[in-house]
Amino acid sequence: GAFCTPAPRCVETAQLFLDASYKTANTSSGKPPLILDSRMYDGTMQPEGSRLFRSIGYAPLREYLENPDANDANAAKFVLGEYARTSLDVIWEEVIAKHDSDAAEKSADSKNGETLLFFAHAIYLPSAVLGLASAVGCIGEELDIVLDTNTQEAQGYLMHIHDQTVSLLQRPGE
């Protein structure tokens, strides 16, 4: 599935990406449905999160979480942690629903899972990735990529759950 906040700019980015990638990919499965969930958008609309973003702006996640101002660091841990938990809830609900509908078709020990796409706003995307990476046991350098990257427009992360690896996806030439 392709998860996205219902924010217009995020939806537009997701549609552009999905249209371009599935036109060039040789796939019989087709383009995944775009799953809009207002809980992911509502999480970005918290007054404290907006205050932090106005203060810090586009920056690596670590700058939010390890801010020298203890009040800002604690606020970031709360707001971004809540966003990560909400994102994991949204993903989990869809995975369980998908698993239940496909249970008869797939073996339980198959490593041939599906690709999960997640589109979110600047600082919130790495928050969701960090939450998922932590939940599946990624450690060290894998988490540093997420914590230390100033995620830009049209960038994202590729996570291999079975290998417990995370890498940055960016436009060619960056």
PDB file of C-alpha atoms in Angstrom:
ATOM      1  CA  GLY A   1       0.000   0.000   0.000  1.00  0.00           C
ATOM      2  CA  ALA A   2       0.900   3.662  -0.316  1.00  0.00           C
ATOM      3  CA  PHE A   3       0.150   5.642   2.836  1.00  0.00           C
ATOM      4  CA  CYS A   4      -0.204   9.399   2.725  1.00  0.00           C
ATOM      5  CA  THR A   5      -1.494  12.266   4.790  1.00  0.00           C
ATOM      6  CA  PRO A   6      -4.458  14.000   3.126  1.00  0.00           C
ATOM      7  CA  ALA A   7      -2.503  17.267   2.924  1.00  0.00           C
ATOM      8  CA  PRO A   8      -2.788  18.455  -0.707  1.00  0.00           C
ATOM      9  CA  ARG A   9       0.953  18.881  -1.297  1.00  0.00           C
ATOM     10  CA  CYS A  10       1.694  15.457   0.137  1.00  0.00           C
ATOM     11  CA  VAL A  11      -1.043  13.843  -1.978  1.00  0.00           C
ATOM     12  CA  GLU A  12       0.267  15.594  -5.094  1.00  0.00           C
ATOM     13  CA  THR A  13       3.802  14.355  -4.408  1.00  0.00           C
ATOM     14  CA  ALA A  14       2.554  10.814  -3.818  1.00  0.00           C
ATOM     15  CA  GLN A  15       0.501  10.821  -7.041  1.00  0.00           C
ATOM     16  CA  LEU A  16       3.430  12.156  -9.084  1.00  0.00           C
ATOM     17  CA  PHE A  17       5.746   9.538  -7.633  1.00  0.00           C
ATOM     18  CA  LEU A  18       3.317   6.658  -8.088  1.00  0.00           C
ATOM     19  CA  ASP A  19       2.390   7.676 -11.632  1.00  0.00           C
ATOM     20  CA  ALA A  20       6.034   8.046 -12.699  1.00  0.00           C
ATOM     21  CA  SER A  21       7.335   4.937 -10.982  1.00  0.00           C
ATOM     22  CA  TYR A  22       4.611   2.609 -12.179  1.00  0.00           C
ATOM     23  CA  LYS A  23       4.759   3.890 -15.767  1.00  0.00           C
ATOM     24  CA  THR A  24       8.444   2.970 -15.937  1.00  0.00           C
ATOM     25  CA  ALA A  25       8.307  -0.204 -13.844  1.00  0.00           C
ATOM     26  CA  ASN A  26       7.643  -3.507 -15.472  1.00  0.00           C
ATOM     27  CA  THR A  27       5.090  -4.737 -12.984  1.00  0.00           C
ATOM     28  CA  SER A  28       1.933  -6.747 -13.358  1.00  0.00           C
ATOM     29  CA  SER A  29       0.589  -5.735  -9.964  1.00  0.00           C
ATOM     30  CA  GLY A  30      -0.243  -2.180 -10.981  1.00  0.00           C
ATOM     31  CA  LYS A  31      -0.092   0.981  -8.966  1.00  0.00           C
ATOM     32  CA  PRO A  32      -0.961   0.512  -5.276  1.00  0.00           C
ATOM     33  CA  PRO A  33      -3.941   2.384  -3.900  1.00  0.00           C
ATOM     34  CA  LEU A  34      -3.184   5.635  -2.113  1.00  0.00           C
ATOM     35  CA  ILE A  35      -4.381   5.244   1.470  1.00  0.00           C
ATOM     36  CA  LEU A  36      -5.172   8.633   2.987  1.00  0.00           C
ATOM     37  CA  ASP A  37      -5.434   8.743   6.743  1.00  0.00           C
ATOM     38  CA  SER A  38      -6.305  11.949   8.565  1.00  0.00           C
ATOM     39  CA  ARG A  39      -4.589  10.729  11.746  1.00  0.00           C
ATOM     40  CA  MET A  40      -1.239  11.221  10.035  1.00  0.00           C
ATOM     41  CA  TYR A  41      -2.170  14.763   8.976  1.00  0.00           C
ATOM     42  CA  ASP A  42      -3.664  15.660  12.357  1.00  0.00           C
ATOM     43  CA  GLY A  43      -0.388  14.657  13.965  1.00  0.00           C
ATOM     44  CA  THR A  44       1.396  17.388  12.047  1.00  0.00           C
ATOM     45  CA  MET A  45      -1.087  20.049  13.110  1.00  0.00           C
ATOM     46  CA  GLN A  46      -0.194  20.085  16.799  1.00  0.00           C
ATOM     47  CA  PRO A  47       0.550  23.627  18.057  1.00  0.00           C
ATOM     48  CA  GLU A  48       3.744  22.461  19.747  1.00  0.00           C
ATOM     49  CA  GLY A  49       4.936  20.751  16.567  1.00  0.00           C
ATOM     50  CA  SER A  50       4.235  23.882  14.551  1.00  0.00           C
ATOM     51  CA  ARG A  51       6.119  25.981  17.098  1.00  0.00           C
ATOM     52  CA  LEU A  52       9.126  23.676  16.916  1.00  0.00           C
ATOM     53  CA  PHE A  53       9.113  23.706  13.128  1.00  0.00           C
ATOM     54  CA  ARG A  54       8.956  27.526  13.046  1.00  0.00           C
ATOM     55  CA  SER A  55      11.898  27.613  15.449  1.00  0.00           C
ATOM     56  CA  ILE A  56      14.108  24.874  13.958  1.00  0.00           C
ATOM     57  CA  GLY A  57      12.795  24.514  10.397  1.00  0.00           C
ATOM     58  CA  TYR A  58      14.014  21.891   7.968  1.00  0.00           C
ATOM     59  CA  ALA A  59      16.733  20.064   9.849  1.00  0.00           C
ATOM     60  CA  PRO A  60      17.860  16.552  10.675  1.00  0.00           C
ATOM     61  CA  LEU A  61      15.659  14.751  13.184  1.00  0.00           C
ATOM     62  CA  ARG A  62      18.559  14.655  15.656  1.00  0.00           C
ATOM     63  CA  GLU A  63      18.523  18.475  15.868  1.00  0.00           C
ATOM     64  CA  TYR A  64      14.943  18.262  17.120  1.00  0.00           C
ATOM     65  CA  LEU A  65      15.443  15.371  19.522  1.00  0.00           C
ATOM     66  CA  GLU A  66      18.785  16.519  20.950  1.00  0.00           C
ATOM     67  CA  ASN A  67      18.055  20.242  20.980  1.00  0.00           C
ATOM     68  CA  PRO A  68      20.196  22.150  23.527  1.00  0.00           C
ATOM     69  CA  ASP A  69      16.988  23.659  24.908  1.00  0.00           C
ATOM     70  CA  ALA A  70      15.673  20.848  27.122  1.00  0.00           C
ATOM     71  CA  ASN A  71      12.075  22.063  26.774  1.00  0.00           C
ATOM     72  CA  ASP A  72      12.295  21.952  22.977  1.00  0.00           C
ATOM     73  CA  ALA A  73      14.000  18.545  23.028  1.00  0.00           C
ATOM     74  CA  ASN A  74      11.304  17.118  25.291  1.00  0.00           C
ATOM     75  CA  ALA A  75       8.533  18.671  23.210  1.00  0.00           C
ATOM     76  CA  ALA A  76      10.080  17.211  20.037  1.00  0.00           C
ATOM     77  CA  LYS A  77      10.358  13.770  21.601  1.00  0.00           C
ATOM     78  CA  PHE A  78       6.703  13.912  22.573  1.00  0.00           C
ATOM     79  CA  VAL A  79       5.275  15.355  19.325  1.00  0.00           C
ATOM     80  CA  LEU A  80       7.435  13.323  16.954  1.00  0.00           C
ATOM     81  CA  GLY A  81       7.123  10.198  19.090  1.00  0.00           C
ATOM     82  CA  GLU A  82       3.338  10.487  19.011  1.00  0.00           C
ATOM     83  CA  TYR A  83       3.479  10.933  15.239  1.00  0.00           C
ATOM     84  CA  ALA A  84       5.651   7.824  14.878  1.00  0.00           C
ATOM     85  CA  ARG A  85       3.256   5.798  17.060  1.00  0.00           C
ATOM     86  CA  THR A  86       0.246   6.986  15.087  1.00  0.00           C
ATOM     87  CA  SER A  87       1.992   6.157  11.809  1.00  0.00           C
ATOM     88  CA  LEU A  88       2.827   2.675  13.061  1.00  0.00           C
ATOM     89  CA  ASP A  89      -0.809   2.193  14.090  1.00  0.00           C
ATOM     90  CA  VAL A  90      -1.981   3.179  10.608  1.00  0.00           C
ATOM     91  CA  ILE A  91       0.540   0.871   8.940  1.00  0.00           C
ATOM     92  CA  TRP A  92      -0.209  -2.004  11.325  1.00  0.00           C
ATOM     93  CA  GLU A  93      -3.961  -1.771  10.762  1.00  0.00           C
ATOM     94  CA  GLU A  94      -3.471  -1.971   6.991  1.00  0.00           C
ATOM     95  CA  VAL A  95      -0.925  -4.791   7.207  1.00  0.00           C
ATOM     96  CA  ILE A  96      -3.244  -6.837   9.423  1.00  0.00           C
ATOM     97  CA  ALA A  97      -6.186  -6.209   7.094  1.00  0.00           C
ATOM     98  CA  LYS A  98      -4.051  -7.159   4.075  1.00  0.00           C
ATOM     99  CA  HIS A  99      -2.646 -10.212   5.844  1.00  0.00           C
ATOM    100  CA  ASP A 100      -6.096 -11.424   6.809  1.00  0.00           C
ATOM    101  CA  SER A 101      -7.333 -11.093   3.218  1.00  0.00           C
ATOM    102  CA  ASP A 102      -4.257 -12.792   1.723  1.00  0.00           C
ATOM    103  CA  ALA A 103      -3.681 -15.435   4.412  1.00  0.00           C
ATOM    104  CA  ALA A 104      -4.874 -18.297   2.227  1.00  0.00           C
ATOM    105  CA  GLU A 105      -2.574 -17.271  -0.622  1.00  0.00           C
ATOM    106  CA  LYS A 106       0.773 -16.667   1.089  1.00  0.00           C
ATOM    107  CA  SER A 107       2.920 -18.822   3.321  1.00  0.00           C
ATOM    108  CA  ALA A 108       3.672 -17.434   6.752  1.00  0.00           C
ATOM    109  CA  ASP A 109       7.455 -17.716   6.338  1.00  0.00           C
ATOM    110  CA  SER A 110       7.705 -16.029   2.928  1.00  0.00           C
ATOM    111  CA  LYS A 111      10.325 -13.287   2.630  1.00  0.00           C
ATOM    112  CA  ASN A 112       8.675 -12.009  -0.557  1.00  0.00           C
ATOM    113  CA  GLY A 113       6.686  -9.290   1.164  1.00  0.00           C
ATOM    114  CA  GLU A 114       5.175  -6.283  -0.475  1.00  0.00           C
ATOM    115  CA  THR A 115       6.515  -2.794  -0.750  1.00  0.00           C
ATOM    116  CA  LEU A 116       5.075  -0.262   1.636  1.00  0.00           C
ATOM    117  CA  LEU A 117       5.156   3.382   0.585  1.00  0.00           C
ATOM    118  CA  PHE A 118       4.726   6.172   3.115  1.00  0.00           C
ATOM    119  CA  PHE A 119       4.437   9.839   2.155  1.00  0.00           C
ATOM    120  CA  ALA A 120       4.623  12.492   4.868  1.00  0.00           C
ATOM    121  CA  HIS A 121       5.784  16.003   5.647  1.00  0.00           C
ATOM    122  CA  ALA A 122       9.415  17.038   6.137  1.00  0.00           C
ATOM    123  CA  ILE A 123      10.288  16.215   9.736  1.00  0.00           C
ATOM    124  CA  TYR A 124       7.445  13.759  10.186  1.00  0.00           C
ATOM    125  CA  LEU A 125       8.605  11.308   7.513  1.00  0.00           C
ATOM    126  CA  PRO A 126      11.888  10.506   9.301  1.00  0.00           C
ATOM    127  CA  SER A 127       9.954  10.303  12.587  1.00  0.00           C
ATOM    128  CA  ALA A 128       7.758   7.560  11.136  1.00  0.00           C
ATOM    129  CA  VAL A 129      10.787   5.813   9.607  1.00  0.00           C
ATOM    130  CA  LEU A 130      12.659   5.976  12.915  1.00  0.00           C
ATOM    131  CA  GLY A 131       9.664   4.471  14.710  1.00  0.00           C
ATOM    132  CA  LEU A 132       9.371   1.617  12.227  1.00  0.00           C
ATOM    133  CA  ALA A 133      13.133   1.027  12.093  1.00  0.00           C
ATOM    134  CA  SER A 134      13.290   0.858  15.881  1.00  0.00           C
ATOM    135  CA  ALA A 135      10.279  -1.468  16.011  1.00  0.00           C
ATOM    136  CA  VAL A 136      11.888  -3.981  13.631  1.00  0.00           C
ATOM    137  CA  GLY A 137      15.260  -3.942  15.375  1.00  0.00           C
ATOM    138  CA  CYS A 138      17.415  -1.626  13.266  1.00  0.00           C
ATOM    139  CA  ILE A 139      20.334  -0.239  15.290  1.00  0.00           C
ATOM    140  CA  GLY A 140      23.448   1.926  14.985  1.00  0.00           C
ATOM    141  CA  GLU A 141      24.277   3.270  11.533  1.00  0.00           C
ATOM    142  CA  GLU A 142      20.831   2.369  10.250  1.00  0.00           C
ATOM    143  CA  LEU A 143      19.218   4.752  12.738  1.00  0.00           C
ATOM    144  CA  ASP A 144      21.936   7.388  12.216  1.00  0.00           C
ATOM    145  CA  ILE A 145      20.917   7.711   8.549  1.00  0.00           C
ATOM    146  CA  VAL A 146      17.410   8.656   9.646  1.00  0.00           C
ATOM    147  CA  LEU A 147      18.532  10.868  12.537  1.00  0.00           C
ATOM    148  CA  ASP A 148      21.233  12.766  10.629  1.00  0.00           C
ATOM    149  CA  THR A 149      19.616  13.365   7.227  1.00  0.00           C
ATOM    150  CA  ASN A 150      17.937  16.676   6.530  1.00  0.00           C
ATOM    151  CA  THR A 151      15.163  15.098   4.458  1.00  0.00           C
ATOM    152  CA  GLN A 152      14.493  17.220   1.384  1.00  0.00           C
ATOM    153  CA  GLU A 153      11.630  17.376  -1.095  1.00  0.00           C
ATOM    154  CA  ALA A 154      11.318  14.186  -3.151  1.00  0.00           C
ATOM    155  CA  GLN A 155      13.585  12.208  -0.828  1.00  0.00           C
ATOM    156  CA  GLY A 156      12.687   9.216   1.232  1.00  0.00           C
ATOM    157  CA  TYR A 157      13.983   6.109   2.919  1.00  0.00           C
ATOM    158  CA  LEU A 158      14.183   2.502   1.831  1.00  0.00           C
ATOM    159  CA  MET A 159      13.941   0.016   4.644  1.00  0.00           C
ATOM    160  CA  HIS A 160      14.592  -3.695   4.234  1.00  0.00           C
ATOM    161  CA  ILE A 161      12.831  -5.181   7.217  1.00  0.00           C
ATOM    162  CA  HIS A 162      14.375  -8.646   6.972  1.00  0.00           C
ATOM    163  CA  ASP A 163      17.910  -7.245   6.595  1.00  0.00           C
ATOM    164  CA  GLN A 164      17.254  -4.477   9.150  1.00  0.00           C
ATOM    165  CA  THR A 165      18.783  -1.849   6.879  1.00  0.00           C
ATOM    166  CA  VAL A 166      17.752   1.702   6.017  1.00  0.00           C
ATOM    167  CA  SER A 167      19.035   3.803   3.121  1.00  0.00           C
ATOM    168  CA  LEU A 168      18.269   7.268   1.809  1.00  0.00           C
ATOM    169  CA  LEU A 169      16.420   7.562  -1.498  1.00  0.00           C
ATOM    170  CA  GLN A 170      17.026  10.729  -3.455  1.00  0.00           C
ATOM    171  CA  ARG A 171      16.642  12.139  -6.923  1.00  0.00           C
ATOM    172  CA  PRO A 172      19.377  11.246  -9.412  1.00  0.00           C
ATOM    173  CA  GLY A 173      22.200  13.744  -9.306  1.00  0.00           C
ATOM    174  CA  GLU A 174      21.845  14.614  -5.601  1.00  0.00           C
TER     175      GLU A 174
END
